[in-house]
GROMACS .gro file of C-alpha atoms in nm:
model
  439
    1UNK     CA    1   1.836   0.855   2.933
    2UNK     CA    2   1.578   1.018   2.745
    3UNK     CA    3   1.398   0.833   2.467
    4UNK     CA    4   1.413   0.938   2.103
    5UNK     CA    5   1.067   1.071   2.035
    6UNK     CA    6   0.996   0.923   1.653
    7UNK     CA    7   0.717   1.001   1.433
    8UNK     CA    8   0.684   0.780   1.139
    9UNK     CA    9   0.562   0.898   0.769
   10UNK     CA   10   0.403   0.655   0.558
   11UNK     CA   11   0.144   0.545   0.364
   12UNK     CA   12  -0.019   0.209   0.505
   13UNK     CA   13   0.253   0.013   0.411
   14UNK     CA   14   0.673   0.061   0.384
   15UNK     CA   15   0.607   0.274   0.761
   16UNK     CA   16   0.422  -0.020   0.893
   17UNK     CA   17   0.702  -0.205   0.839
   18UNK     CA   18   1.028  -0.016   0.970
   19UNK     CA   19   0.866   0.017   1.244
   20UNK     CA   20   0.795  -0.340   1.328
   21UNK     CA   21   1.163  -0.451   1.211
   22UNK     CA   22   1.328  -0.149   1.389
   23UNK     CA   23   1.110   0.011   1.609
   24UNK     CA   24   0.861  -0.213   1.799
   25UNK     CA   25   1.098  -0.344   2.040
   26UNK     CA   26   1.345  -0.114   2.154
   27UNK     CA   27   1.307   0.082   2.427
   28UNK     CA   28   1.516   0.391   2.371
   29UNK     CA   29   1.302   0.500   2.091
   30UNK     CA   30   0.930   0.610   2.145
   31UNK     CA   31   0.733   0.617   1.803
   32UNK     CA   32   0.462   0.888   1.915
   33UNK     CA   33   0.254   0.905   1.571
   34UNK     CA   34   0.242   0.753   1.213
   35UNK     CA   35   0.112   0.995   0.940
   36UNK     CA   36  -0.047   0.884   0.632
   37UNK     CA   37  -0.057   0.986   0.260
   38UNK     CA   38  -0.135   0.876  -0.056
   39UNK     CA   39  -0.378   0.614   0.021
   40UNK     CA   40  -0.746   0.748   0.113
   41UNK     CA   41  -0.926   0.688   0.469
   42UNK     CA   42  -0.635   0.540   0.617
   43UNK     CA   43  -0.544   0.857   0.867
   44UNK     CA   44  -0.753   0.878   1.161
   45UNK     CA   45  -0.711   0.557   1.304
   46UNK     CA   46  -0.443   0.356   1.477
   47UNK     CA   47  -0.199   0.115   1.421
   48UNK     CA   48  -0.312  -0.169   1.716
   49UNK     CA   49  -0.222  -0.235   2.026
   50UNK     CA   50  -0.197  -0.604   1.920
   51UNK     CA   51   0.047  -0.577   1.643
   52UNK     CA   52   0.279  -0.284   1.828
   53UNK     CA   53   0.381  -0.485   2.093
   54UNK     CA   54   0.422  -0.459   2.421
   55UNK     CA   55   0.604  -0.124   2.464
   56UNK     CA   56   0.262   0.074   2.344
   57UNK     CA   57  -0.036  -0.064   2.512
   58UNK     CA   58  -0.265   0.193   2.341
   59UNK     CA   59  -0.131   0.168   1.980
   60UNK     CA   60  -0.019   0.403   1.806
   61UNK     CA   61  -0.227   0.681   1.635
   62UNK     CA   62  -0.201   0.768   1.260
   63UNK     CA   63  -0.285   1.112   1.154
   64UNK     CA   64  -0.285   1.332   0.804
   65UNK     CA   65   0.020   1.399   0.656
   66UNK     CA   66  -0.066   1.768   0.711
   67UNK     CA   67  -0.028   1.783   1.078
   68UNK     CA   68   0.310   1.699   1.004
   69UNK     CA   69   0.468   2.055   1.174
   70UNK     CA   70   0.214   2.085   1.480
   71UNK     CA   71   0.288   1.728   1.559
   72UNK     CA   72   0.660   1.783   1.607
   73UNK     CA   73   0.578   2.073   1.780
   74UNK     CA   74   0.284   1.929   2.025
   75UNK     CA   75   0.452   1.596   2.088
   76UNK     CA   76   0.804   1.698   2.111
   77UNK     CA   77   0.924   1.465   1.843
   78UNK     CA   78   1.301   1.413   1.784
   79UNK     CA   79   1.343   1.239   1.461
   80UNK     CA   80   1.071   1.235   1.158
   81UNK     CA   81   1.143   0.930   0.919
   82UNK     CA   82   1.028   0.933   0.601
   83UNK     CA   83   0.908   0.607   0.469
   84UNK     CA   84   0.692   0.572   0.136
   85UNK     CA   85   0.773   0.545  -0.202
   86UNK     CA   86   0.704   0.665  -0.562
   87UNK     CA   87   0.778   1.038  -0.511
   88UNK     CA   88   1.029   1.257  -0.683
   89UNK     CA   89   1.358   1.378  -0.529
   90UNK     CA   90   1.270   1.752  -0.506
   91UNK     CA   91   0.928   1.617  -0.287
   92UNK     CA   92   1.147   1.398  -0.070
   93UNK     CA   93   1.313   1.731   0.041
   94UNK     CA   94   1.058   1.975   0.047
   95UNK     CA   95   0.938   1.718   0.305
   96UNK     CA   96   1.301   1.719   0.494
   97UNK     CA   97   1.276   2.114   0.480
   98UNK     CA   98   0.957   2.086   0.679
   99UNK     CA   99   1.101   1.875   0.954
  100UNK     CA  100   1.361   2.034   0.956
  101UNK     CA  101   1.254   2.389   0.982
  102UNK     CA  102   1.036   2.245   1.276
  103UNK     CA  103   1.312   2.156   1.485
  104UNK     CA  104   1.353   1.755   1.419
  105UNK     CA  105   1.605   1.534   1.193
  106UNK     CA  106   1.531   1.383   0.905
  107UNK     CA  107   1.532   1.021   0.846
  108UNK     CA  108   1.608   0.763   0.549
  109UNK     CA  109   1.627   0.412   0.688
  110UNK     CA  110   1.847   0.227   0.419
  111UNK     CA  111   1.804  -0.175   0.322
  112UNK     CA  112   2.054  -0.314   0.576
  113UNK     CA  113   1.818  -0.142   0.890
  114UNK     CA  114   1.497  -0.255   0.705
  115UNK     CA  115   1.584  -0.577   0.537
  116UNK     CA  116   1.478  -0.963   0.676
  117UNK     CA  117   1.683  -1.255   0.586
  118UNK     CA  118   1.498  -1.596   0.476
  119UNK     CA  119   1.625  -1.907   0.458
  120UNK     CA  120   1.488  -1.932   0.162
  121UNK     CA  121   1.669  -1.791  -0.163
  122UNK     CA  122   1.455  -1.520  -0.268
  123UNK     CA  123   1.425  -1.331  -0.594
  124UNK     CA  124   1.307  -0.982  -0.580
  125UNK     CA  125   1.112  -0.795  -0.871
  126UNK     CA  126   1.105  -0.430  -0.784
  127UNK     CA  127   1.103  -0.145  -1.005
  128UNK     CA  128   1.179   0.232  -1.090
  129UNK     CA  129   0.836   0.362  -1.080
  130UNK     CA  130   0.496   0.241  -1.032
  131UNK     CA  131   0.348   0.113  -1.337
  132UNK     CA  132   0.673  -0.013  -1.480
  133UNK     CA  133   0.541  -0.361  -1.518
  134UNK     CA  134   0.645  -0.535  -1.225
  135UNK     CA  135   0.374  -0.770  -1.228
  136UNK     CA  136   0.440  -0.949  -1.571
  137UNK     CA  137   0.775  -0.939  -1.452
  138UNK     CA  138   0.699  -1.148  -1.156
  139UNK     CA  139   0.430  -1.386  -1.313
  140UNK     CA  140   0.722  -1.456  -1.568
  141UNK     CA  141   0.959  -1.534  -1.266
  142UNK     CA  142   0.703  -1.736  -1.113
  143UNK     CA  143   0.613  -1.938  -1.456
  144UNK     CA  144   0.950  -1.960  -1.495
  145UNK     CA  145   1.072  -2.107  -1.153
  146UNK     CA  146   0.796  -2.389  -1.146
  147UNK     CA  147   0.886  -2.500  -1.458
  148UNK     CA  148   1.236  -2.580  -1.334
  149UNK     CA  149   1.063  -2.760  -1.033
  150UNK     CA  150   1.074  -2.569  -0.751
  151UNK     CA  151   0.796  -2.466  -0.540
  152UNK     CA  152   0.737  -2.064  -0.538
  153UNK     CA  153   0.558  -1.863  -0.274
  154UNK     CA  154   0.537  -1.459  -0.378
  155UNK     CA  155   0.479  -1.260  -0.108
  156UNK     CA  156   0.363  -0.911  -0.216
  157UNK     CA  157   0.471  -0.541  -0.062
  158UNK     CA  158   0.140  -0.437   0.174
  159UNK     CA  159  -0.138  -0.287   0.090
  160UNK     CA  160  -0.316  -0.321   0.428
  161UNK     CA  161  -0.637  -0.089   0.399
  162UNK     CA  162  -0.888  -0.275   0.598
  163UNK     CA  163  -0.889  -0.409   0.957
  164UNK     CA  164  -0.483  -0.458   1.016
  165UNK     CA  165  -0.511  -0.690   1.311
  166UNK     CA  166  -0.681  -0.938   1.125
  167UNK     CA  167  -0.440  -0.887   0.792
  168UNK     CA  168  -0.145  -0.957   0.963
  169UNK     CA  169  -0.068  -1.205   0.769
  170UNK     CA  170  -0.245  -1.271   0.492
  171UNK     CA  171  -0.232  -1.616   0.269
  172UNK     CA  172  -0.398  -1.604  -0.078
  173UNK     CA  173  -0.425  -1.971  -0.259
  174UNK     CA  174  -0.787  -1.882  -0.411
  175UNK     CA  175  -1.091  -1.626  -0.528
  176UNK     CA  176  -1.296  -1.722  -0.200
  177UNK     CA  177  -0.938  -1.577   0.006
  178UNK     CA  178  -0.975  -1.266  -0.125
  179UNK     CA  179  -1.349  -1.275  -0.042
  180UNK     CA  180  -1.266  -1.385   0.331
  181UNK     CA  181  -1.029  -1.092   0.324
  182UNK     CA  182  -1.250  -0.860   0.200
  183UNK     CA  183  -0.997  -0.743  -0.103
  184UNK     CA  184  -1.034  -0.390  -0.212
  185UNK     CA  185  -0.996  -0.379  -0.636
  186UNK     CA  186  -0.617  -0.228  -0.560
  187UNK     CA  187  -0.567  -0.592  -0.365
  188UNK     CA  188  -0.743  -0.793  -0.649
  189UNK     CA  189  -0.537  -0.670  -0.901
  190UNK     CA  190  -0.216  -0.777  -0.706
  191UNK     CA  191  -0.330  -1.070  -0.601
  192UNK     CA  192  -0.516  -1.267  -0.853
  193UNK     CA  193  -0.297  -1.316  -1.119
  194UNK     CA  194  -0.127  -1.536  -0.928
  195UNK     CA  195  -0.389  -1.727  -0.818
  196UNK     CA  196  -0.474  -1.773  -1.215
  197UNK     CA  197  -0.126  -1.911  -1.208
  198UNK     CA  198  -0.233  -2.174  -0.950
  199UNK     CA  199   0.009  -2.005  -0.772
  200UNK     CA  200   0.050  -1.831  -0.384
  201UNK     CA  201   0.071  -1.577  -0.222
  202UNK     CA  202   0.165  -1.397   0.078
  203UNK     CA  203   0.081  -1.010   0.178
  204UNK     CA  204  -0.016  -0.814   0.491
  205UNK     CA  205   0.164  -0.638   0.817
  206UNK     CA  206   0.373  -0.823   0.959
  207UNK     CA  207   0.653  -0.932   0.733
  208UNK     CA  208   0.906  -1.140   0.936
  209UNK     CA  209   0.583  -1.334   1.020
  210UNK     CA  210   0.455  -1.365   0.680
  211UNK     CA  211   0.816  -1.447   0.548
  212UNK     CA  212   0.814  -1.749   0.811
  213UNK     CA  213   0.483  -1.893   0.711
  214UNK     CA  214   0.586  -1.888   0.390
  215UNK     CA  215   0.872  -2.030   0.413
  216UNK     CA  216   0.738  -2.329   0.517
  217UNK     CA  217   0.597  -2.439   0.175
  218UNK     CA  218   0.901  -2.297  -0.060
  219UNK     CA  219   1.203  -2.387  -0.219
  220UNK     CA  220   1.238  -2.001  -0.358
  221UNK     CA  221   1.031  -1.675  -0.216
  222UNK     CA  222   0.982  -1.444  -0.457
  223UNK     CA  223   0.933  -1.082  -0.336
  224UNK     CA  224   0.665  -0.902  -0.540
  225UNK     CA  225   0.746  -0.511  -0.498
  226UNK     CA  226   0.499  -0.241  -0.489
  227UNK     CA  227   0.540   0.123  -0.614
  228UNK     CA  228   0.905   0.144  -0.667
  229UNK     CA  229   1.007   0.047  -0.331
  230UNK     CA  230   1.287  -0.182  -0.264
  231UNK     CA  231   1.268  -0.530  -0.054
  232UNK     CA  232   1.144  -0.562   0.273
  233UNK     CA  233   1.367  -0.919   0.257
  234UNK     CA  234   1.761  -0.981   0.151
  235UNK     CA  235   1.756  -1.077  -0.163
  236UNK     CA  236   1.993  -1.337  -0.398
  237UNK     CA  237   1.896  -1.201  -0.684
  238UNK     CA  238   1.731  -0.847  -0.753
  239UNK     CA  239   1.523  -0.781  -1.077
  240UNK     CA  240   1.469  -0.436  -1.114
  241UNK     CA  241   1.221  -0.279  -1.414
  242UNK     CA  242   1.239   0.005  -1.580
  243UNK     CA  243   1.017   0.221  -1.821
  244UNK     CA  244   1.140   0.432  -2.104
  245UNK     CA  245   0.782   0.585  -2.158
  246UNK     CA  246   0.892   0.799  -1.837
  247UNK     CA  247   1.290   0.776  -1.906
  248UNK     CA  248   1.471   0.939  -1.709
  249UNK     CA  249   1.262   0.889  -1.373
  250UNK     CA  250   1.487   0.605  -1.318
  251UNK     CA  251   1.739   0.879  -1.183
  252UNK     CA  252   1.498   1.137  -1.005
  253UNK     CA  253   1.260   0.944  -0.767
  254UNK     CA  254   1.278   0.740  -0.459
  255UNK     CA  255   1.332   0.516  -0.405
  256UNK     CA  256   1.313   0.382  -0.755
  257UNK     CA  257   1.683   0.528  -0.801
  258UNK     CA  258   1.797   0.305  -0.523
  259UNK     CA  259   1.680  -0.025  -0.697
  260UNK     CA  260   1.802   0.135  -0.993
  261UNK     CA  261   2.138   0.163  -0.884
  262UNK     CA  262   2.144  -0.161  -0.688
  263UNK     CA  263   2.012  -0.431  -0.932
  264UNK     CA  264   2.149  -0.758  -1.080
  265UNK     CA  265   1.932  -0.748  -1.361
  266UNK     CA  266   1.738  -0.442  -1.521
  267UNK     CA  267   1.485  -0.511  -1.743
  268UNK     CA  268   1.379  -0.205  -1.982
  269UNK     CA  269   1.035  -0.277  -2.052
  270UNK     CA  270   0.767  -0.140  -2.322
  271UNK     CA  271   1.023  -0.110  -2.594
  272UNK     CA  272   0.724  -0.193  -2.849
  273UNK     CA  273   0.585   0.168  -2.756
  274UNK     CA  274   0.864   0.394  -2.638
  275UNK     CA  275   1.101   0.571  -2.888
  276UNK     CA  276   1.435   0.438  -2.939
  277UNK     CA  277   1.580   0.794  -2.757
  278UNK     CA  278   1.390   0.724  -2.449
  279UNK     CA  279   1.495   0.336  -2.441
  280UNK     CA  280   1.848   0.459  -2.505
  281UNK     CA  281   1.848   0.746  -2.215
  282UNK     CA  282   1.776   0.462  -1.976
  283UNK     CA  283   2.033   0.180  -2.110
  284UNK     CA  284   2.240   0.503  -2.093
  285UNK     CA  285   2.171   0.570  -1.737
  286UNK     CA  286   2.211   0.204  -1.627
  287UNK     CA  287   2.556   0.163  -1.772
  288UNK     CA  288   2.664   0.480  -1.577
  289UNK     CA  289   2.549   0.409  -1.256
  290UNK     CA  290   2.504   0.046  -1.294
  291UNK     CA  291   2.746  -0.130  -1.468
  292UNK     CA  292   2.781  -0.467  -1.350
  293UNK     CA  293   2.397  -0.495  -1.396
  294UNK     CA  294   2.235  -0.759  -1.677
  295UNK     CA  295   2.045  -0.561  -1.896
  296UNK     CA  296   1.709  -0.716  -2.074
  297UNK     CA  297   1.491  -0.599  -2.335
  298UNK     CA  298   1.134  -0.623  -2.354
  299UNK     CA  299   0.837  -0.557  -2.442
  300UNK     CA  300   0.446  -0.561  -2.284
  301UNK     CA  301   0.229  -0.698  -2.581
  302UNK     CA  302  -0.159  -0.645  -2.534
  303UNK     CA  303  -0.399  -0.959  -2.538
  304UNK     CA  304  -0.791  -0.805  -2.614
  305UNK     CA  305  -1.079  -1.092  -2.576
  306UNK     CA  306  -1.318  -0.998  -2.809
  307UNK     CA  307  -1.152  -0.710  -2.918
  308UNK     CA  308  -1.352  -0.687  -3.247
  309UNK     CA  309  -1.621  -0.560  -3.085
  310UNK     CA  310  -1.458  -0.213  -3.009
  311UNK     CA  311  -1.384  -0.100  -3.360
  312UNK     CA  312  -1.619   0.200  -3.473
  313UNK     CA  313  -1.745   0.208  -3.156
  314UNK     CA  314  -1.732   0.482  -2.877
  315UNK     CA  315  -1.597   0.332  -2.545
  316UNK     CA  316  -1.458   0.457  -2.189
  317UNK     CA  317  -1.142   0.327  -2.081
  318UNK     CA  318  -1.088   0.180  -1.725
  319UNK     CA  319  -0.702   0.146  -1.617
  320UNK     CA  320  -0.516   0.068  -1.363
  321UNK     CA  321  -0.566   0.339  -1.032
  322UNK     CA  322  -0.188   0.376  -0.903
  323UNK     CA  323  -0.069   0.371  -1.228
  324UNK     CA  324  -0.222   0.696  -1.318
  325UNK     CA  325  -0.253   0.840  -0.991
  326UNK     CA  326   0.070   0.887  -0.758
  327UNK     CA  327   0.207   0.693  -1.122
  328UNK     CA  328   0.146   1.009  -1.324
  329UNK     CA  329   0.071   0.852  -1.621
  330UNK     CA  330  -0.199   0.996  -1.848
  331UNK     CA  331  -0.286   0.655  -1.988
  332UNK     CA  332  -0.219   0.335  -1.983
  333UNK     CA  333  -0.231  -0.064  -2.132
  334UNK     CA  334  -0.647  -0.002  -2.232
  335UNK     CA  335  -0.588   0.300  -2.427
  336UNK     CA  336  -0.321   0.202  -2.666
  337UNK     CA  337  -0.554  -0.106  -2.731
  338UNK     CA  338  -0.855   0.108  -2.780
  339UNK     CA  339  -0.652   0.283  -3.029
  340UNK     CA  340  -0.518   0.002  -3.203
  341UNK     CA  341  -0.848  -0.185  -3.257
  342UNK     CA  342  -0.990   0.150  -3.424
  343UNK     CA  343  -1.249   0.286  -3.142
  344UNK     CA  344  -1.420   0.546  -3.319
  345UNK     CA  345  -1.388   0.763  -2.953
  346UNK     CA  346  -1.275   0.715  -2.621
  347UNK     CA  347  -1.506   0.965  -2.442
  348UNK     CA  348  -1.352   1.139  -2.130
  349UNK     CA  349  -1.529   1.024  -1.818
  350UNK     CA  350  -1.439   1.351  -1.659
  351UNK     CA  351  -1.796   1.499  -1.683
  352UNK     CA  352  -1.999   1.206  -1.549
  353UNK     CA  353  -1.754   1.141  -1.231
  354UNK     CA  354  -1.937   1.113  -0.876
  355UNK     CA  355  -1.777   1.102  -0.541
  356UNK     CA  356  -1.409   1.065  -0.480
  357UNK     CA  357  -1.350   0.941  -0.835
  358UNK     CA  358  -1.504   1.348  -0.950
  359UNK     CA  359  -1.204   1.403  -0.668
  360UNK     CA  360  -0.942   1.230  -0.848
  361UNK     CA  361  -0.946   1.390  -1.123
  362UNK     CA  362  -0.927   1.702  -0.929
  363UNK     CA  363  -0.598   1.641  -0.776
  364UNK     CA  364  -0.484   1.422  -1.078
  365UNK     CA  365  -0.548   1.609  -1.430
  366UNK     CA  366  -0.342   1.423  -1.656
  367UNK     CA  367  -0.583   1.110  -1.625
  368UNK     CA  368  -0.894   1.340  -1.787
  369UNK     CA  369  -0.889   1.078  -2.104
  370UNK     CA  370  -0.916   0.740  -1.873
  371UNK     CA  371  -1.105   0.647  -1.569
  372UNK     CA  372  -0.853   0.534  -1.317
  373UNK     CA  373  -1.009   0.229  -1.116
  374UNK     CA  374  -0.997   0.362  -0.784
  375UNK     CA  375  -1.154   0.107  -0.547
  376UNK     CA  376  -1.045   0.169  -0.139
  377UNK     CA  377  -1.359   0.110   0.048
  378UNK     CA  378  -1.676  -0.018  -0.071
  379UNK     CA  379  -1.835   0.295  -0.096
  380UNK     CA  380  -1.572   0.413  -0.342
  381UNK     CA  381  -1.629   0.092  -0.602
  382UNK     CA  382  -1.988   0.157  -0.574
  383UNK     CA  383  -1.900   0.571  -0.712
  384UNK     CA  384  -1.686   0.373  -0.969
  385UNK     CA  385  -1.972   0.160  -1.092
  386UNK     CA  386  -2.201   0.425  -1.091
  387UNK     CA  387  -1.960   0.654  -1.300
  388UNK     CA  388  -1.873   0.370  -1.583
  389UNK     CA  389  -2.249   0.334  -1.630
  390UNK     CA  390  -2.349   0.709  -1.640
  391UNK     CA  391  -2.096   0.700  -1.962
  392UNK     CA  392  -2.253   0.684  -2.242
  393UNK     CA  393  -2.003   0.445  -2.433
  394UNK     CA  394  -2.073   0.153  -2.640
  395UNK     CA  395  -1.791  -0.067  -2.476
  396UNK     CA  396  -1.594  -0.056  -2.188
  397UNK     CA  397  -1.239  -0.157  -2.229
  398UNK     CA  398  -1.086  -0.266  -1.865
  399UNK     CA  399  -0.734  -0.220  -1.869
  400UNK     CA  400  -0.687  -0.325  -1.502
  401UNK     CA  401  -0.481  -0.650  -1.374
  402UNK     CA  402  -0.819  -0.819  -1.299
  403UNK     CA  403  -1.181  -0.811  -1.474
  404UNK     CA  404  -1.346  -0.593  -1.303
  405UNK     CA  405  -1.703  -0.768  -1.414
  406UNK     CA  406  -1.607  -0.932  -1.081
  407UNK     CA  407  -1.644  -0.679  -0.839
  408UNK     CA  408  -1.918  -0.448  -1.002
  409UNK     CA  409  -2.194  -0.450  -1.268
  410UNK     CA  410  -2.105  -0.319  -1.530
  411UNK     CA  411  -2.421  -0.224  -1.815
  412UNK     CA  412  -2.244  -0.226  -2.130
  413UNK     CA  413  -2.049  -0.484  -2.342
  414UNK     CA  414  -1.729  -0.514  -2.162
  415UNK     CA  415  -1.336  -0.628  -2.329
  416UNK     CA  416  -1.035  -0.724  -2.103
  417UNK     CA  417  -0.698  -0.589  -2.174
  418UNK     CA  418  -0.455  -0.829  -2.095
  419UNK     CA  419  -0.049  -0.754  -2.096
  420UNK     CA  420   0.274  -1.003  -2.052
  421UNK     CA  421   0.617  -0.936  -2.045
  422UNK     CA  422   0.786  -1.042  -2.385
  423UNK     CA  423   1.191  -1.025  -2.365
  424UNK     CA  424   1.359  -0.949  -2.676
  425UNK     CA  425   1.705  -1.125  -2.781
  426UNK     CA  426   1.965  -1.299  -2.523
  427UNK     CA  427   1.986  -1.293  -2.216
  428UNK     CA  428   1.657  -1.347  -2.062
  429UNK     CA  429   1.536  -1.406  -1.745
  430UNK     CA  430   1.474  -1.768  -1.818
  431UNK     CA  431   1.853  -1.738  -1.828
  432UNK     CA  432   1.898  -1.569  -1.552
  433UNK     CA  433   1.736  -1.797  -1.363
  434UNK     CA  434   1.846  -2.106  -1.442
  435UNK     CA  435   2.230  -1.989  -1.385
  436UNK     CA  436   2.138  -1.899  -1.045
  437UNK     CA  437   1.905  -2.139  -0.890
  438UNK     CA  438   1.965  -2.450  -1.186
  439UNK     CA  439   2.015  -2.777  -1.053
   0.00000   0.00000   0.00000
């Protein structure tokens, strides 16, 4: 019987993982290529020997997205599966028309194919888009859980951009972990909040082996999404976030619609800076397609430290990369605060970009106002450092997850923008919790 010939899209991440829960083992399909997207410097090299088992002895190679038609062509391929997150609809099918129109099917591998159970209960904080605020969401859940007494492990969606044998499985309990690991800023921003939290966490390739190891030391995993990607793990309880400064997305990308559609609870965040027509459209949406879900509002208040030293003066503001980037926001958590505590400018740092940041902003216009803090590879944190301090601001104001004074110099007065989630009225998730898992 002939085997079907499989190439895998993806992104360093959700394709990594199908094919190690679906693929790696089973002989009647033959996963010729990954191809890669989104993510800089990750094509061109190949997913390992040691982590694709025994059926590919050589690996498997990973190549541009834009080979996409001559691969099908060259390597005969069957069946093209499409498997990373955070794009619209209408892209999704483009993509399909391409395959298609090249001879192969087209592939959407749904929760029940991808999905690992724990033993564990696990709670699962995913979200509509990137950006949403998934991660105050799932410090909250964290805080939250301990407090009842039980012991939490997070384990966060991949973001494997370094050597992938050695990240396999990846534990993070402290700053010098991230060190050992050799964290890229995306990483950082992920993963030290929770280790501010005293908290753990989990992350890497592998994700039925990760799940096991961290099973071992928790009562409750939680799963800490990334993009708007739904769980690599079954979950009891799924907490799904939505943002009404981009209402209506919750409907028209993928796979945010999915979690959309199948959450417990949705929380519609930012209501203390989206109109009340935009936070209506989504509660709107969620009752049609969603009924039985548990709606929360909420809000993302700003913490500044030292935030009195930005008024009157002119500053560049640093925010989060993703957000902005395959995101599509045009700003973010450090420009509303820049605003608020009466900046006399925020200069554009369009003009004094180097490198692959000056390349950003070719391929994403809308962020011309903000610097997004792209940081992949060492030599792209270095063209971010040089670009903040080519600016010639009086303050920086870092809207990122982390401080970014940790990872580069920066030669100006510096203020960290610092956001939590902040539910409004009954129920919350404290509720929410405590129903499910009290006792």
């Amino acid at each position: 019987m002939e085997k079907v010939r499989v190439i895998i899209m993806g992104a360093a991440g959700r394709d990594f993982h199908n094919f190690n829960v679906f693929f790696r083992n089973r002989p009647e399909y033959e996963v010729v290529a990954f191809t890669a997207t989104q993510i800089p410097n990750i094509e061109g090299r190949v997913y390992p020997k040691e982590l694709a088992g025994e059926l590919y002895p050589n690996g498997i190679p990973i190549y541009p997205e834009s080979d996409l038609p001559k691969l099908i062509k060259e390597l005969n391929v069957h069946r093209v599966v499409f498997a990373y997150s955070d794009v619209p609809h209408e892209y999704v099918m483009h993509k399909a028309s391409i395959v298609l129109a090249n001879g192969a099917d087209f592939w959407l591998m749904g929760p029940d194919a991808t999905m690992v159970k724990s033993t564990k209960p696990v709670v699962s904080v995913c979200a509509v888009r990137t950006g949403s605020g998934k991660s105050q969401t799932t410090r909250k859940v964290v805080r939250i859980l301990r407090e009842m007494g039980k012991k939490v492990v997070s384990i966060r969606h991949p973001m494997p951009y370094g050597n992938l044998v050695e990240q396999a499985v990846q534990r993070f309990a402290t700053y010098e972990d991230l060190d050992r690991y050799k964290c890229t800023i995306e990483e950082r921003e992920e993963y030290e909040p929770h280790i501010d939290l005293g908290a753990v966490i989990y992350s890497g390739v592998d994700y039925e082996k990760i799940l096991r190891e961290a099973e071992k030391e928790a009562d409750i995993i939680v799963w800490d999404g990334g993009n708007n990607d739904f769980p690599f793990y079954k979950s009891d309880l799924r907490i799904v976030v939505a943002d009404p400064l981009r209402a209506g997305h919750e409907l028209t990308y993928h796979p945010g619609e999915t979690n959309f559609r199948s959450a417990d609870v949705i929380v519609i965040n930012k209501e203390d800076t989206a109109d009340f027509e935009s936070i209506e459209l989504v509660r709107n949406h969620a009752r049609e397609v969603n009924p039985n879900a548990v709606i929360i509002d909420a809000a993302s208040p700003i913490f500044v430290d030292n935030g009195e030293i930005v008024r009157g003066k002119k500053v560049v503001v640093v925010e989060d990369g993703p957000t902005l980037t395959h995101g599509e926001m045009s700003y973010g958590a450090g420009y509303i605060a820049a605003r608020k505590l009466g900046a006399s400018e925020i200069i554009s740092p369009v003009p004094y970009a180097v490198g692959s940041i000056k390349s950003t902003y070719e391929k994403y216009s809308q962020t011309k106002d903000v610097l997004p803090a792209m940081g992949y590879s060492d030599v792209q944190i270095r063209e971010l450092e040089q670009t903040i301090n080519s600016i010639p601001a009086d303050v920086v104001v870092i809207g990122t997850p982390i401080d970014l004074r940790r990872v580069i110099k920066i030669n100006k007065p510096a203020v960290r923008v610092r956001y939590e989630l902040q539910e409004i009225g009954k129920p919350d998730l404290k509720d929410i919790l405590t129903e499910k898992f009290g006792g």
